Tab-separated table of C-alpha atoms in Angstrom:
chain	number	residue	atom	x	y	z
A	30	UNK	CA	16.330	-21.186	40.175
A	31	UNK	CA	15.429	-19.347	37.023
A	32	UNK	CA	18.279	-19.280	34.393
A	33	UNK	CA	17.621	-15.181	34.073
A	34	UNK	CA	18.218	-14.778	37.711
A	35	UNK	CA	20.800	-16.419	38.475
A	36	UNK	CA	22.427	-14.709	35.644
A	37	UNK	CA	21.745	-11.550	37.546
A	38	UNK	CA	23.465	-12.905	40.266
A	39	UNK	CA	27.032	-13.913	38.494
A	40	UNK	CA	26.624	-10.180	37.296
A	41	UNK	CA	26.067	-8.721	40.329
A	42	UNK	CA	28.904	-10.377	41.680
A	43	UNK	CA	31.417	-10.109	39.316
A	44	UNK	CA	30.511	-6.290	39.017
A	45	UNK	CA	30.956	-6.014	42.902
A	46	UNK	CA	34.555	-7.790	42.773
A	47	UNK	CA	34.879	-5.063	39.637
A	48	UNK	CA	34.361	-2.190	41.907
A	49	UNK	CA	36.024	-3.413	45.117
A	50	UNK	CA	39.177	-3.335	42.933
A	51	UNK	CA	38.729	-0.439	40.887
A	52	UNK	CA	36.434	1.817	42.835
A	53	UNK	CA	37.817	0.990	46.741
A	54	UNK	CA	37.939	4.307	48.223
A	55	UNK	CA	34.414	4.493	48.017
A	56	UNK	CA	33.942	2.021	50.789
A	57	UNK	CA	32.137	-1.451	50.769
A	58	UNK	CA	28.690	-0.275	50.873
A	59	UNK	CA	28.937	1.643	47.732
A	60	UNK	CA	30.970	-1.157	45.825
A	61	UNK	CA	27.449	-3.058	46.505
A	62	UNK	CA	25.555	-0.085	45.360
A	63	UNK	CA	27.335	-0.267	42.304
A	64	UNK	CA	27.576	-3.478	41.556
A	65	UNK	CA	23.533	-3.825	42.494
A	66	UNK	CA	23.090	-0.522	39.924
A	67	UNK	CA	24.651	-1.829	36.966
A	68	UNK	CA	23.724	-5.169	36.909
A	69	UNK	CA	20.077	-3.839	36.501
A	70	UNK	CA	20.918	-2.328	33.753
A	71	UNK	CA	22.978	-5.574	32.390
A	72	UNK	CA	26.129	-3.510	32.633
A	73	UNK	CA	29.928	-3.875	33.377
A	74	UNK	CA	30.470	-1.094	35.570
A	75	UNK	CA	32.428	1.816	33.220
A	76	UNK	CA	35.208	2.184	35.625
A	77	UNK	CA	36.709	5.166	33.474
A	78	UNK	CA	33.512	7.456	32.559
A	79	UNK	CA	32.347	7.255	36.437
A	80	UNK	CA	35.527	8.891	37.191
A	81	UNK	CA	35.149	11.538	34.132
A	82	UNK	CA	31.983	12.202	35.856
A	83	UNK	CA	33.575	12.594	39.221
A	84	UNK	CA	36.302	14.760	38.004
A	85	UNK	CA	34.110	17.728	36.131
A	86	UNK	CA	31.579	18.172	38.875
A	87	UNK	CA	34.792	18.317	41.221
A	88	UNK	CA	35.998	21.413	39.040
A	89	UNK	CA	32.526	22.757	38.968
A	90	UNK	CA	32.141	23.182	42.758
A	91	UNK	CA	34.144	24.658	45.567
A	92	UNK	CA	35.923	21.997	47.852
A	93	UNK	CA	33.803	22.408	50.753
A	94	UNK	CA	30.465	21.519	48.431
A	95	UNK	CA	27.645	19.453	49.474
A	96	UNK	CA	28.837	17.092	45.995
A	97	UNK	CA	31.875	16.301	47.463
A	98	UNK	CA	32.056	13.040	49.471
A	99	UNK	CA	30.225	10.125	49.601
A	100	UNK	CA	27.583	11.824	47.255
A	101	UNK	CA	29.537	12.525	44.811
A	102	UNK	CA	30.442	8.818	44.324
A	103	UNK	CA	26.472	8.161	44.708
A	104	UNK	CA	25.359	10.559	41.795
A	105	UNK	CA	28.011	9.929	39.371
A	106	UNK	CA	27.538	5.875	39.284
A	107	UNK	CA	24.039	6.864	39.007
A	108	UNK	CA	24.827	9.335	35.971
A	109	UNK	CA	26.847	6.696	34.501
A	110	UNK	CA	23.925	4.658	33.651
A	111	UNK	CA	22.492	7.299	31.476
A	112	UNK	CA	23.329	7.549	27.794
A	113	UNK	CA	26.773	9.561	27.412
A	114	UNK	CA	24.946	12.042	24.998
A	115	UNK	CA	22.267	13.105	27.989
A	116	UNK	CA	25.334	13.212	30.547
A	117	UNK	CA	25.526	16.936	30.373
A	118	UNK	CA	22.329	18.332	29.944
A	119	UNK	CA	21.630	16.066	33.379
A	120	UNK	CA	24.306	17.476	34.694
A	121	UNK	CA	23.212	21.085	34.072
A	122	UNK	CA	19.837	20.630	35.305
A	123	UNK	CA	20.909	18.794	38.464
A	124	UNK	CA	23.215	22.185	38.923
A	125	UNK	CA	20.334	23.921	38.315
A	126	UNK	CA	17.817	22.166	40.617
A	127	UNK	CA	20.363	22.396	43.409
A	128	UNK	CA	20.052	25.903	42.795
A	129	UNK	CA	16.328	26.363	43.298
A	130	UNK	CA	15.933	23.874	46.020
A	131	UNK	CA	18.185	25.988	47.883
A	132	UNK	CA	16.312	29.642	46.963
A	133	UNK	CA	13.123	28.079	48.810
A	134	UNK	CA	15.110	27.241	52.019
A	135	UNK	CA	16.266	24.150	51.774
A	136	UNK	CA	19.633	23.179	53.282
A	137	UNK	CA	22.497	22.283	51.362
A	138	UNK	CA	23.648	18.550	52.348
A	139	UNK	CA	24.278	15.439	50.693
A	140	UNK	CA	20.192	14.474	50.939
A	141	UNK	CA	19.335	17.666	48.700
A	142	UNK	CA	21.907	16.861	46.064
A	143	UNK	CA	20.492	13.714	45.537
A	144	UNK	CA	16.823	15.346	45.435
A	145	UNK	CA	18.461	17.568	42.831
A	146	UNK	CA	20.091	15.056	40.778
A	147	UNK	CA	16.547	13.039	40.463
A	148	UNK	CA	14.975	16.467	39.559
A	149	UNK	CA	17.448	17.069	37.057
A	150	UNK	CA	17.202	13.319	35.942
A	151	UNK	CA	13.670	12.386	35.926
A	152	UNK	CA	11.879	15.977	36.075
A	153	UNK	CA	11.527	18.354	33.185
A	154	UNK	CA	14.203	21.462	33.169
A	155	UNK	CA	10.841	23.599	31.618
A	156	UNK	CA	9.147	22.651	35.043
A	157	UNK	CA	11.695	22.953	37.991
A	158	UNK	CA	10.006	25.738	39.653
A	159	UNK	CA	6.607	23.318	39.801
A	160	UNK	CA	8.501	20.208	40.740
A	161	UNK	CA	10.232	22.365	43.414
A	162	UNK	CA	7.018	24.304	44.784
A	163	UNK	CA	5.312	21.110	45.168
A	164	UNK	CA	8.093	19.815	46.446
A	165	UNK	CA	8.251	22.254	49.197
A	166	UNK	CA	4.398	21.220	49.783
A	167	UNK	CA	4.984	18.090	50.695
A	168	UNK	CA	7.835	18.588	53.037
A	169	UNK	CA	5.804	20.888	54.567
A	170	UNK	CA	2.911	18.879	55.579
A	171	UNK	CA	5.132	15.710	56.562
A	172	UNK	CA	7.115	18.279	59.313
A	173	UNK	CA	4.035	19.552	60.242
A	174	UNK	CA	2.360	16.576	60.933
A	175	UNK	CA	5.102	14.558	61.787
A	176	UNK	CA	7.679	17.160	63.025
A	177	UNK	CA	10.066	14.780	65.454
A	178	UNK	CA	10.616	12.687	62.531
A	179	UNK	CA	11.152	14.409	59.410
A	180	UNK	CA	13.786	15.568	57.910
A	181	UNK	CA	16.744	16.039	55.054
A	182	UNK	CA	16.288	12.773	54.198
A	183	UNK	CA	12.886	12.912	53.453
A	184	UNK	CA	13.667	15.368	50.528
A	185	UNK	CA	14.309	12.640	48.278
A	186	UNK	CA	10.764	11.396	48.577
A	187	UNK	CA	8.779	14.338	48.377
A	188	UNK	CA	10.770	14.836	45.192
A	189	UNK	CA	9.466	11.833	44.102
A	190	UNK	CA	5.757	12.311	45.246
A	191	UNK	CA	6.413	15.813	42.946
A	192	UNK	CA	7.619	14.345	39.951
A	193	UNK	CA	5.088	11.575	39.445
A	194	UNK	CA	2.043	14.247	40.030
A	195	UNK	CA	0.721	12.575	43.575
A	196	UNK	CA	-1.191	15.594	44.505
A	197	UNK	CA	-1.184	17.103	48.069
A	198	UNK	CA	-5.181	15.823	48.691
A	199	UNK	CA	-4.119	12.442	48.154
A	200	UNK	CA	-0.859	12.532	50.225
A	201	UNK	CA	-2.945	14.171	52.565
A	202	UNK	CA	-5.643	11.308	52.879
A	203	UNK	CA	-3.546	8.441	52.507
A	204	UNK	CA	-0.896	9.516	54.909
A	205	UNK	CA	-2.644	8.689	58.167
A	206	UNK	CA	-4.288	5.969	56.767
A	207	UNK	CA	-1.247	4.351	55.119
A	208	UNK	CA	0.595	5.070	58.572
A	209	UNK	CA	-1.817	3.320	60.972
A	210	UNK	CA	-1.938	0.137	58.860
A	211	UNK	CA	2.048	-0.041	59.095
A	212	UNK	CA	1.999	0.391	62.508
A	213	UNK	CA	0.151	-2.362	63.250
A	214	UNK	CA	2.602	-4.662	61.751
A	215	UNK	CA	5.030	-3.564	65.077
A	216	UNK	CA	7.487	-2.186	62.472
A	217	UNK	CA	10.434	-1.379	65.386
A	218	UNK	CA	10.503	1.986	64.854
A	219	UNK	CA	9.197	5.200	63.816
A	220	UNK	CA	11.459	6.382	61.741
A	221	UNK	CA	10.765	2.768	59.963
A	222	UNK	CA	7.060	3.005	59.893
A	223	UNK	CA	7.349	6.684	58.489
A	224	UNK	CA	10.033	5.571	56.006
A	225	UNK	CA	8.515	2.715	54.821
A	226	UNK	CA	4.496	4.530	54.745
A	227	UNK	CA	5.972	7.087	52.434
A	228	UNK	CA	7.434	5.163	49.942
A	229	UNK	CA	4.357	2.864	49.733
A	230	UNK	CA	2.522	6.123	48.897
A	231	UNK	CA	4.268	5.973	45.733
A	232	UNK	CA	2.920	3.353	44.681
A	233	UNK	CA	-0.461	4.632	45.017
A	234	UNK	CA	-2.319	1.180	46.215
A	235	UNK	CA	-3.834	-0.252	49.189
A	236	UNK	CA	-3.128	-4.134	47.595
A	237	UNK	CA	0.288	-3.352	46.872
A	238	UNK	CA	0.335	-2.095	50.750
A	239	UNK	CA	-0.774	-5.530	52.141
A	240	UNK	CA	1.478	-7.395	50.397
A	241	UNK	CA	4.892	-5.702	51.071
A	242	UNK	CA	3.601	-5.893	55.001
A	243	UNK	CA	3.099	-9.791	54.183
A	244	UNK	CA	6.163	-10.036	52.517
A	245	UNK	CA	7.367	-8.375	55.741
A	246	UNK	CA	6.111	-10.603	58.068
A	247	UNK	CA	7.224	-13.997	56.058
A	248	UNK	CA	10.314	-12.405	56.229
A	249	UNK	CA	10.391	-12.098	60.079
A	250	UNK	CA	8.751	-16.118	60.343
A	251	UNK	CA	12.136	-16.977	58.697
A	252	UNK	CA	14.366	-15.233	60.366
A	253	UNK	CA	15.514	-13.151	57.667
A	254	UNK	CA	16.933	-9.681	58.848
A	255	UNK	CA	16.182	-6.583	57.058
A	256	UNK	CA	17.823	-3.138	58.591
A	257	UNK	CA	15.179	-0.657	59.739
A	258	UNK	CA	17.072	2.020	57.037
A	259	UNK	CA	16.071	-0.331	53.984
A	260	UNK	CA	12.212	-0.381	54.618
A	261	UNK	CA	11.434	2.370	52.228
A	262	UNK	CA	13.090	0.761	49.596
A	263	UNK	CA	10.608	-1.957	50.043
A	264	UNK	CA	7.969	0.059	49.724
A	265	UNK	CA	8.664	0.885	46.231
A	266	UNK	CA	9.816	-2.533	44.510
A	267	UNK	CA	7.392	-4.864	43.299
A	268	UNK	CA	6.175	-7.243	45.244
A	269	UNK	CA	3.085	-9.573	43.526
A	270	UNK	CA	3.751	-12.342	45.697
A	271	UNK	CA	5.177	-12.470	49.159
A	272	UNK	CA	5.811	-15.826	49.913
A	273	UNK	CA	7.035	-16.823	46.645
A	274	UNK	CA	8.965	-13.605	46.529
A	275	UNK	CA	10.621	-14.635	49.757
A	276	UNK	CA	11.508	-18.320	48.817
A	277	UNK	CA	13.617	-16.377	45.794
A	278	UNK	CA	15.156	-13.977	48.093
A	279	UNK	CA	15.969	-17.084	50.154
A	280	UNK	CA	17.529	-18.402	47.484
A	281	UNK	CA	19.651	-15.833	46.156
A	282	UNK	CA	21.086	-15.544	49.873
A	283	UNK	CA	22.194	-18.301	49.572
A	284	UNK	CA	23.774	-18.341	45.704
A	285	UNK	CA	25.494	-14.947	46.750
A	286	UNK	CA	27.144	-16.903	49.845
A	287	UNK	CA	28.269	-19.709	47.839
A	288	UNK	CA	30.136	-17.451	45.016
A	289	UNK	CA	31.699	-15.129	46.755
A	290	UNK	CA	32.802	-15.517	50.866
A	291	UNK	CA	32.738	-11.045	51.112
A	292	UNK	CA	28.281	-12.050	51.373
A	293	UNK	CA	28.379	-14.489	53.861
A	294	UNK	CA	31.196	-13.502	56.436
A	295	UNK	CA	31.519	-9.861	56.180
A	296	UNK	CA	28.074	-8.278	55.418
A	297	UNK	CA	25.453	-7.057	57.992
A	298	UNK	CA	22.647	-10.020	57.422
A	299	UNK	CA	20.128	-7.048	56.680
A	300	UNK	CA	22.247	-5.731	54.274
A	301	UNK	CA	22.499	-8.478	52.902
A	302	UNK	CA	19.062	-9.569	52.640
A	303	UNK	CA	18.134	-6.213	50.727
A	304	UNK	CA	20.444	-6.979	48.518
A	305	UNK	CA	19.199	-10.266	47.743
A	306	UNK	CA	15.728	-8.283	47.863
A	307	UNK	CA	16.673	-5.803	45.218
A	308	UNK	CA	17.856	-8.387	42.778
A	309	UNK	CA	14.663	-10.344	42.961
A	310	UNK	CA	12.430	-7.382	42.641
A	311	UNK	CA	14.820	-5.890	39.702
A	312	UNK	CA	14.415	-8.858	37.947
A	313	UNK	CA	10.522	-9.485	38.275
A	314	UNK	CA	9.899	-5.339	37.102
C-alpha cells in the first residue's frame, strides 16, 4: 500500500481516538465524522476552537433551535476546517441563509441548517436570494416528480445542484435518465436509487455514472457491505477505476482493523466500508 495512504490512515485513526476522548458526547458516529474530516485536510482535530464555535452559535440561538443537537456538532467541526479569519463572516451568512431558506417555506430542521451552512460556506452572500430561488426550483421538481420520496433531506442537494450552476433543463433531462440506469443495477431501495441518482447528477457525466455502478457491483461480488444511507456519497467521490479502487478500499479495511479493535468489532460493516471508501477517494482527489 502506498506510503501517502497509509499515512492517511494512522491520521485518521489517531484523530478518531482524539475525538472519542475529547469530543464523546457527540456519539461514535460523529467521532468518525471527525476524525474522517480532518484528516482530509491533514489536521489534528482543534479540540478547543470546535467548542468556541459551539459555544457562540449556542448564545446566538434560542434553546429550542434547529442548531442545537446533533447539528450543531456537525456544522461546527465542519467550520473548524475553515481559516479562523473567515469563521465569522461564514457564520453570518449561514445565519443569514437560514433566514431566507425559511422566508420561501422551507422548514426549520437539522437538514436546512446544514443547506444553510453550505450556502453560507460555498455560495456568495451577494447571491443568496439566486442560490435560494433556484434552490427552491429544484426541490420543487424532485417532489413533484418524485413526491413519496423526497424530502428535508434532499435540501442539501438541491443546494448543491444551485451553487455549482446545474441548470433546471439539465436536471430535468438527466433525472429520468440517470434514474433508470441506477435502477437497473437492483439498488435495494428507492430511497437508495433516488439518493444515489442525485448526487451522480453532480457530477455531470454519464462515464463517471458507469463506473460508480461498477464500483458498486465489485463491491457486492466481494461481499463488501455498504449501508443504503451512504450511496449518495458515492455518487460524488471520484471513482476512475472500480476495481482497483475496490482492491484499496479492501485494503484499508483491513489496515483500520489491525490498528485499532473500535473498526473491526464495534462498527456496522457498511459503515465501515464507507469509511474505508472515503479515505481512498479523499486521497486519489
Amino acid at each position: 500500500m502506498e506510503k501517502f495512504l497509509v499515512d492517511r490512515i494512522d491520521r485518521t485513526v489517531d484523530n478518531y481516538r482524539l475525538a472519542k476522548e475529547y469530543l464523546k458526547n457527540d456519539g461514535d458516529i460523529l467521532n468518525h465524522f471527525a476524525s474522517l474530516v480532518f484528516s482530509h485536510y491533514e489536521k489534528e482535530i482543534p479540540i478547543d476552537r470546535i467548542k468556541e464555535i459551539r459555544k457562540e452559535i449556542k448564545a446566538a440561538t434560542p434553546r429550542m433551535s434547529p442548531f442545537r443537537g446533533d447539528i450543531l456538532y456537525i456544522i461546527s467541526l465542519l467550520i473548524a476546517t475553515t481559516d479562523k479569519e473567515i469563521q465569522q463572516e461564514i457564520i453570518e451568512n449561514m445565519f443569514s441563509a437560514m433566514e431566507k431558506l425559511e422566508e420561501n417555506g422551507f422548514r426549520p430542521c437539522s437538514h436546512l441548517v446544514l443547506t444553510a451552512y453550505v450556502i453560507g460556506r460555498y455560495g456568495s452572500a451577494r447571491k443568496q436570494d439566486e442560490i435560494v430561488y433556484k434552490l427552491k426550483e429544484s426541490y420543487i421538481l424532485l417532489k413533484e416528480k418524485y413526491n413519496n420520496i423526497t424530502n428535508e433531506d434532499d435540501y442539501l442537494l438541491c443546494a448543491l445542484w444551485s451553487i455549482n450552476n446545474i441548470e433546471m433543463k439539465v436536471v430535468n433531462d438527466f433525472i429520468e435518465n440517470v434514474y433508470d440506469h441506477v435502477a437497473d443495477y437492483n439498488v435495494r431501495t428507492k430511497n437508495g436509487v433516488q439518493g444515489l441518482s442525485n448526487a451522480i447528477i453532480l457530477n455531470g457525466s454519464s462515464g463517471q455514472m458507469y463506473r460508480n455502478m461498477e464500483f458498486l457491483l465489485q463491491l457486492q461480488k466481494r461481499d463488501i457491505k455498504i449501508a443504503n444511507q451512504f450511496l449518495p456519497l458515492v455518487g460524488v467521490l471520484s471513482n476512475t477505476n472500480p476495481r482497483r479502487t475496490v482492491d484499496l478500499v479492501e485494503g484499508v479495511i483491513e489496515d483500520l482493523c489491525d490498528k485499532e479493535a473500535e473498526y473491526e468489532f464495534y462498527l456496522d460493516k457498511g459503515f465501515r466500508t464507507i469509511i474505508a471508501v472515503v479515505i481512498v477517494s479523499f486521497c486519489t482527489i
